Amino acid sequence: MRSSIDRLTGLAHLDSNSLTEEISFLENVLDRLLHTSRISNDAYLAAGAVQGGLSMLGDMIDIGISRSEVQEQLRQLLERAGRVDESHPGLDEAIEERRV
C-alpha cells in the first residue's frame, strides 16, 4: 500500500483525476487478489481503508483544500498504509506486481 501513496506523492501535480486512476487500479487489483485467494479478507478490508482515504482526499481536492492540507492527508495515509503493510506482509508486492 505504501507504494501507491509513494507514487502519488511523487507526482508534480496531484489532482483528483490522478487519485481516481489510482483508486480504480487498487479496486480492480484488490478484487482480483481476493478472488484468487492471494490475499485474506482481512488484508482486503485493511487495504480498503487506505483506498477510502484516497477517495476522500480526491473529494477534498475537488473542493479546494490547500496544498499543505493535501500533503498532511497524504502523510497520514502513508502512515496508515505502512501499518497495513506491516500487518499484511506481501500485500504491497502483490499489488505492485499487477501494475502495468
GROMACS .gro file of N, CA and C in nm:
model
  300
    1MET      N    1   0.081  -0.119   0.000
    1MET     CA    2   0.000   0.000   0.000
    1MET      C    3   0.086   0.126   0.000
    2ARG      N    4   0.202   0.117   0.062
    2ARG     CA    5   0.291   0.234   0.065
    2ARG      C    6   0.332   0.276  -0.075
    3SER      N    7   0.350   0.180  -0.163
    3SER     CA    8   0.393   0.213  -0.300
    3SER      C    9   0.289   0.299  -0.370
    4SER      N   10   0.162   0.274  -0.346
    4SER     CA   11   0.056   0.355  -0.406
    4SER      C   12   0.065   0.500  -0.358
    5ILE      N   13   0.083   0.517  -0.229
    5ILE     CA   14   0.093   0.653  -0.174
    5ILE      C   15   0.222   0.719  -0.222
    6ASP      N   16   0.332   0.644  -0.225
    6ASP     CA   17   0.458   0.698  -0.274
    6ASP      C   18   0.446   0.746  -0.419
    7ARG      N   19   0.375   0.671  -0.501
    7ARG     CA   20   0.354   0.712  -0.641
    7ARG      C   21   0.282   0.847  -0.647
    8LEU      N   22   0.182   0.863  -0.563
    8LEU     CA   23   0.104   0.987  -0.564
    8LEU      C   24   0.185   1.105  -0.511
    9THR      N   25   0.263   1.083  -0.406
    9THR     CA   26   0.342   1.193  -0.351
    9THR      C   27   0.453   1.233  -0.446
   10GLY      N   28   0.492   1.143  -0.537
   10GLY     CA   29   0.596   1.174  -0.634
   10GLY      C   30   0.549   1.251  -0.755
   11LEU      N   31   0.418   1.269  -0.768
   11LEU     CA   32   0.365   1.343  -0.883
   11LEU      C   33   0.392   1.492  -0.868
   12ALA      N   34   0.426   1.557  -0.980
   12ALA     CA   35   0.449   1.701  -0.977
   12ALA      C   36   0.320   1.776  -0.942
   13HIS      N   37   0.208   1.725  -0.992
   13HIS     CA   38   0.078   1.788  -0.964
   13HIS      C   39  -0.023   1.679  -0.933
   14LEU      N   40  -0.065   1.673  -0.810
   14LEU     CA   41  -0.164   1.574  -0.768
   14LEU      C   42  -0.303   1.635  -0.782
   15ASP      N   43  -0.387   1.571  -0.861
   15ASP     CA   44  -0.525   1.618  -0.877
   15ASP      C   45  -0.621   1.501  -0.857
   16SER      N   46  -0.749   1.531  -0.859
   16SER     CA   47  -0.848   1.426  -0.833
   16SER      C   48  -0.848   1.320  -0.943
   17ASN      N   49  -0.809   1.357  -1.066
   17ASN     CA   50  -0.802   1.257  -1.174
   17ASN      C   51  -0.693   1.154  -1.145
   18SER      N   52  -0.578   1.199  -1.097
   18SER     CA   53  -0.470   1.106  -1.062
   18SER      C   54  -0.514   1.013  -0.950
   19LEU      N   55  -0.584   1.069  -0.853
   19LEU     CA   56  -0.634   0.987  -0.743
   19LEU      C   57  -0.738   0.887  -0.792
   20THR      N   58  -0.826   0.930  -0.881
   20THR     CA   59  -0.929   0.841  -0.934
   20THR      C   60  -0.867   0.723  -1.007
   21GLU      N   61  -0.761   0.748  -1.084
   21GLU     CA   62  -0.692   0.640  -1.155
   21GLU      C   63  -0.631   0.541  -1.057
   22GLU      N   64  -0.567   0.592  -0.952
   22GLU     CA   65  -0.504   0.503  -0.853
   22GLU      C   66  -0.611   0.425  -0.776
   23ILE      N   67  -0.719   0.490  -0.741
   23ILE     CA   68  -0.827   0.423  -0.668
   23ILE      C   69  -0.886   0.311  -0.753
   24SER      N   70  -0.908   0.339  -0.881
   24SER     CA   71  -0.963   0.237  -0.972
   24SER      C   72  -0.867   0.120  -0.985
   25PHE      N   73  -0.738   0.150  -0.998
   25PHE     CA   74  -0.637   0.044  -1.006
   25PHE      C   75  -0.643  -0.043  -0.880
   26LEU      N   76  -0.642   0.022  -0.764
   26LEU     CA   77  -0.645  -0.053  -0.638
   26LEU      C   78  -0.771  -0.137  -0.626
   27GLU      N   79  -0.883  -0.080  -0.662
   27GLU     CA   80  -1.009  -0.154  -0.653
   27GLU      C   81  -1.004  -0.281  -0.738
   28ASN      N   82  -0.959  -0.268  -0.861
   28ASN     CA   83  -0.953  -0.384  -0.951
   28ASN      C   84  -0.853  -0.488  -0.903
   29VAL      N   85  -0.735  -0.443  -0.863
   29VAL     CA   86  -0.631  -0.536  -0.820
   29VAL      C   87  -0.670  -0.605  -0.690
   30LEU      N   88  -0.720  -0.531  -0.595
   30LEU     CA   89  -0.758  -0.592  -0.467
   30LEU      C   90  -0.869  -0.694  -0.486
   31ASP      N   91  -0.966  -0.663  -0.571
   31ASP     CA   92  -1.072  -0.760  -0.600
   31ASP      C   93  -1.014  -0.888  -0.659
   32ARG      N   94  -0.922  -0.872  -0.756
   32ARG     CA   95  -0.861  -0.989  -0.819
   32ARG      C   96  -0.780  -1.071  -0.718
   33LEU      N   97  -0.704  -1.002  -0.635
   33LEU     CA   98  -0.622  -1.072  -0.535
   33LEU      C   99  -0.709  -1.148  -0.436
   34LEU      N  100  -0.819  -1.088  -0.396
   34LEU     CA  101  -0.909  -1.156  -0.303
   34LEU      C  102  -0.974  -1.278  -0.368
   35HIS      N  103  -1.021  -1.262  -0.490
   35HIS     CA  104  -1.092  -1.372  -0.556
   35HIS      C  105  -1.001  -1.487  -0.598
   36THR      N  106  -0.871  -1.459  -0.608
   36THR     CA  107  -0.776  -1.567  -0.639
   36THR      C  108  -0.707  -1.617  -0.512
   37SER      N  109  -0.755  -1.571  -0.397
   37SER     CA  110  -0.703  -1.612  -0.266
   37SER      C  111  -0.556  -1.577  -0.246
   38ARG      N  112  -0.509  -1.472  -0.314
   38ARG     CA  113  -0.372  -1.425  -0.292
   38ARG      C  114  -0.362  -1.342  -0.164
   39ILE      N  115  -0.476  -1.281  -0.125
   39ILE     CA  116  -0.479  -1.204   0.000
   39ILE      C  117  -0.600  -1.249   0.081
   40SER      N  118  -0.591  -1.226   0.210
   40SER     CA  119  -0.700  -1.262   0.300
   40SER      C  120  -0.808  -1.154   0.298
   41ASN      N  121  -0.922  -1.189   0.353
   41ASN     CA  122  -1.030  -1.092   0.366
   41ASN      C  123  -0.986  -0.976   0.456
   42ASP      N  124  -0.910  -1.007   0.561
   42ASP     CA  125  -0.860  -0.902   0.649
   42ASP      C  126  -0.770  -0.804   0.575
   43ALA      N  127  -0.681  -0.857   0.490
   43ALA     CA  128  -0.592  -0.770   0.412
   43ALA      C  129  -0.674  -0.684   0.316
   44TYR      N  130  -0.774  -0.744   0.256
   44TYR     CA  131  -0.862  -0.671   0.163
   44TYR      C  132  -0.931  -0.555   0.234
   45LEU      N  133  -0.984  -0.582   0.352
   45LEU     CA  134  -1.054  -0.477   0.427
   45LEU      C  135  -0.958  -0.368   0.475
   46ALA      N  136  -0.840  -0.407   0.519
   46ALA     CA  137  -0.741  -0.308   0.564
   46ALA      C  138  -0.698  -0.219   0.448
   47ALA      N  139  -0.675  -0.279   0.332
   47ALA     CA  140  -0.636  -0.202   0.214
   47ALA      C  141  -0.750  -0.110   0.172
   48GLY      N  142  -0.872  -0.154   0.191
   48GLY     CA  143  -0.988  -0.073   0.158
   48GLY      C  144  -0.995   0.056   0.239
   49ALA      N  145  -0.943   0.054   0.360
   49ALA     CA  146  -0.941   0.175   0.442
   49ALA      C  147  -0.848   0.280   0.380
   50VAL      N  148  -0.736   0.236   0.327
   50VAL     CA  149  -0.644   0.328   0.260
   50VAL      C  150  -0.707   0.378   0.130
   51GLN      N  151  -0.766   0.287   0.056
   51GLN     CA  152  -0.834   0.323  -0.068
   51GLN      C  153  -0.945   0.427  -0.039
   52GLY      N  154  -1.020   0.407   0.066
   52GLY     CA  155  -1.124   0.502   0.105
   52GLY      C  156  -1.067   0.637   0.143
   53GLY      N  157  -0.952   0.637   0.208
   53GLY     CA  158  -0.885   0.762   0.241
   53GLY      C  159  -0.843   0.838   0.116
   54LEU      N  160  -0.798   0.765   0.015
   54LEU     CA  161  -0.763   0.830  -0.112
   54LEU      C  162  -0.886   0.890  -0.178
   55SER      N  163  -0.996   0.821  -0.170
   55SER     CA  164  -1.121   0.871  -0.227
   55SER      C  165  -1.164   1.000  -0.157
   56MET      N  166  -1.155   1.001  -0.026
   56MET     CA  167  -1.190   1.121   0.050
   56MET      C  168  -1.097   1.237   0.014
   57LEU      N  169  -0.969   1.207  -0.003
   57LEU     CA  170  -0.873   1.310  -0.041
   57LEU      C  171  -0.908   1.370  -0.177
   58GLY      N  172  -0.950   1.286  -0.271
   58GLY     CA  173  -0.992   1.336  -0.401
   58GLY      C  174  -1.108   1.433  -0.389
   59ASP      N  175  -1.203   1.400  -0.304
   59ASP     CA  176  -1.317   1.491  -0.280
   59ASP      C  177  -1.270   1.622  -0.219
   60MET      N  178  -1.174   1.613  -0.127
   60MET     CA  179  -1.122   1.733  -0.062
   60MET      C  180  -1.049   1.821  -0.162
   61ILE      N  181  -0.975   1.760  -0.252
   61ILE     CA  182  -0.905   1.837  -0.356
   61ILE      C  183  -1.007   1.908  -0.445
   62ASP      N  184  -1.114   1.838  -0.478
   62ASP     CA  185  -1.219   1.898  -0.562
   62ASP      C  186  -1.283   2.021  -0.498
   63ILE      N  187  -1.289   2.024  -0.365
   63ILE     CA  188  -1.349   2.141  -0.301
   63ILE      C  189  -1.245   2.249  -0.270
   64GLY      N  190  -1.119   2.223  -0.306
   64GLY     CA  191  -1.018   2.328  -0.300
   64GLY      C  192  -0.935   2.338  -0.174
   65ILE      N  193  -0.908   2.226  -0.107
   65ILE     CA  194  -0.821   2.235   0.012
   65ILE      C  195  -0.681   2.278  -0.030
   66SER      N  196  -0.608   2.332   0.064
   66SER     CA  197  -0.474   2.383   0.036
   66SER      C  198  -0.376   2.270   0.008
   67ARG      N  199  -0.268   2.306  -0.060
   67ARG     CA  200  -0.163   2.208  -0.089
   67ARG      C  201  -0.105   2.150   0.040
   68SER      N  202  -0.091   2.235   0.142
   68SER     CA  203  -0.035   2.186   0.269
   68SER      C  204  -0.129   2.083   0.333
   69GLU      N  205  -0.260   2.103   0.320
   69GLU     CA  206  -0.355   2.007   0.374
   69GLU      C  207  -0.350   1.876   0.295
   70VAL      N  208  -0.333   1.886   0.163
   70VAL     CA  209  -0.318   1.766   0.080
   70VAL      C  210  -0.197   1.687   0.128
   71GLN      N  211  -0.085   1.757   0.149
   71GLN     CA  212   0.037   1.690   0.194
   71GLN      C  213   0.018   1.625   0.331
   72GLU      N  214  -0.053   1.692   0.420
   72GLU     CA  215  -0.079   1.636   0.553
   72GLU      C  216  -0.165   1.510   0.543
   73GLN      N  217  -0.267   1.514   0.461
   73GLN     CA  218  -0.353   1.397   0.443
   73GLN      C  219  -0.274   1.280   0.384
   74LEU      N  220  -0.188   1.310   0.286
   74LEU     CA  221  -0.105   1.205   0.227
   74LEU      C  222  -0.009   1.146   0.330
   75ARG      N  223   0.045   1.232   0.417
   75ARG     CA  224   0.136   1.184   0.522
   75ARG      C  225   0.062   1.086   0.614
   76GLN      N  226  -0.061   1.122   0.651
   76GLN     CA  227  -0.140   1.034   0.737
   76GLN      C  228  -0.175   0.903   0.666
   77LEU      N  229  -0.207   0.912   0.537
   77LEU     CA  230  -0.237   0.790   0.461
   77LEU      C  231  -0.113   0.702   0.447
   78LEU      N  232   0.003   0.764   0.434
   78LEU     CA  233   0.128   0.688   0.424
   78LEU      C  234   0.152   0.611   0.554
   79GLU      N  235   0.125   0.674   0.667
   79GLU     CA  236   0.139   0.605   0.795
   79GLU      C  237   0.043   0.487   0.804
   80ARG      N  238  -0.081   0.510   0.764
   80ARG     CA  239  -0.181   0.402   0.767
   80ARG      C  240  -0.140   0.290   0.673
   81ALA      N  241  -0.094   0.326   0.554
   81ALA     CA  242  -0.051   0.225   0.457
   81ALA      C  243   0.066   0.144   0.512
   82GLY      N  244   0.156   0.210   0.583
   82GLY     CA  245   0.268   0.139   0.645
   82GLY      C  246   0.221   0.037   0.747
   83ARG      N  247   0.121   0.074   0.826
   83ARG     CA  248   0.066  -0.020   0.924
   83ARG      C  249  -0.002  -0.138   0.855
   84VAL      N  250  -0.072  -0.110   0.744
   84VAL     CA  251  -0.137  -0.218   0.668
   84VAL      C  252  -0.030  -0.313   0.614
   85ASP      N  253   0.077  -0.256   0.559
   85ASP     CA  254   0.185  -0.340   0.504
   85ASP      C  255   0.252  -0.424   0.612
   86GLU      N  256   0.268  -0.366   0.732
   86GLU     CA  257   0.328  -0.442   0.842
   86GLU      C  258   0.236  -0.556   0.885
   87SER      N  259   0.108  -0.530   0.888
   87SER     CA  260   0.011  -0.631   0.932
   87SER      C  261  -0.013  -0.739   0.827
   88HIS      N  262   0.011  -0.705   0.701
   88HIS     CA  263  -0.017  -0.797   0.590
   88HIS      C  264   0.104  -0.802   0.497
   89PRO      N  265   0.212  -0.868   0.542
   89PRO     CA  266   0.333  -0.876   0.460
   89PRO      C  267   0.302  -0.934   0.322
   90GLY      N  268   0.362  -0.875   0.221
   90GLY     CA  269   0.345  -0.923   0.084
   90GLY      C  270   0.231  -0.855   0.009
   91LEU      N  271   0.147  -0.781   0.080
   91LEU     CA  272   0.034  -0.715   0.014
   91LEU      C  273   0.082  -0.611  -0.087
   92ASP      N  274   0.174  -0.526  -0.045
   92ASP     CA  275   0.224  -0.421  -0.136
   92ASP      C  276   0.286  -0.483  -0.260
   93GLU      N  277   0.366  -0.587  -0.242
   93GLU     CA  278   0.430  -0.652  -0.356
   93GLU      C  279   0.327  -0.716  -0.448
   94ALA      N  280   0.225  -0.778  -0.391
   94ALA     CA  281   0.120  -0.841  -0.473
   94ALA      C  282   0.046  -0.736  -0.556
   95ILE      N  283   0.024  -0.620  -0.497
   95ILE     CA  284  -0.042  -0.511  -0.571
   95ILE      C  285   0.048  -0.462  -0.683
   96GLU      N  286   0.173  -0.434  -0.650
   96GLU     CA  287   0.264  -0.375  -0.748
   96GLU      C  288   0.298  -0.471  -0.862
   97GLU      N  289   0.292  -0.601  -0.837
   97GLU     CA  290   0.316  -0.699  -0.945
   97GLU      C  291   0.215  -0.684  -1.058
   98ARG      N  292   0.100  -0.629  -1.028
   98ARG     CA  293  -0.006  -0.615  -1.127
   98ARG      C  294  -0.011  -0.478  -1.193
   99ARG      N  295   0.081  -0.392  -1.155
   99ARG     CA  296   0.087  -0.259  -1.215
   99ARG      C  297   0.155  -0.267  -1.351
  100VAL      N  298   0.093  -0.205  -1.451
  100VAL     CA  299   0.149  -0.209  -1.587
  100VAL      C  300   0.228  -0.085  -1.614
   0.00000   0.00000   0.00000
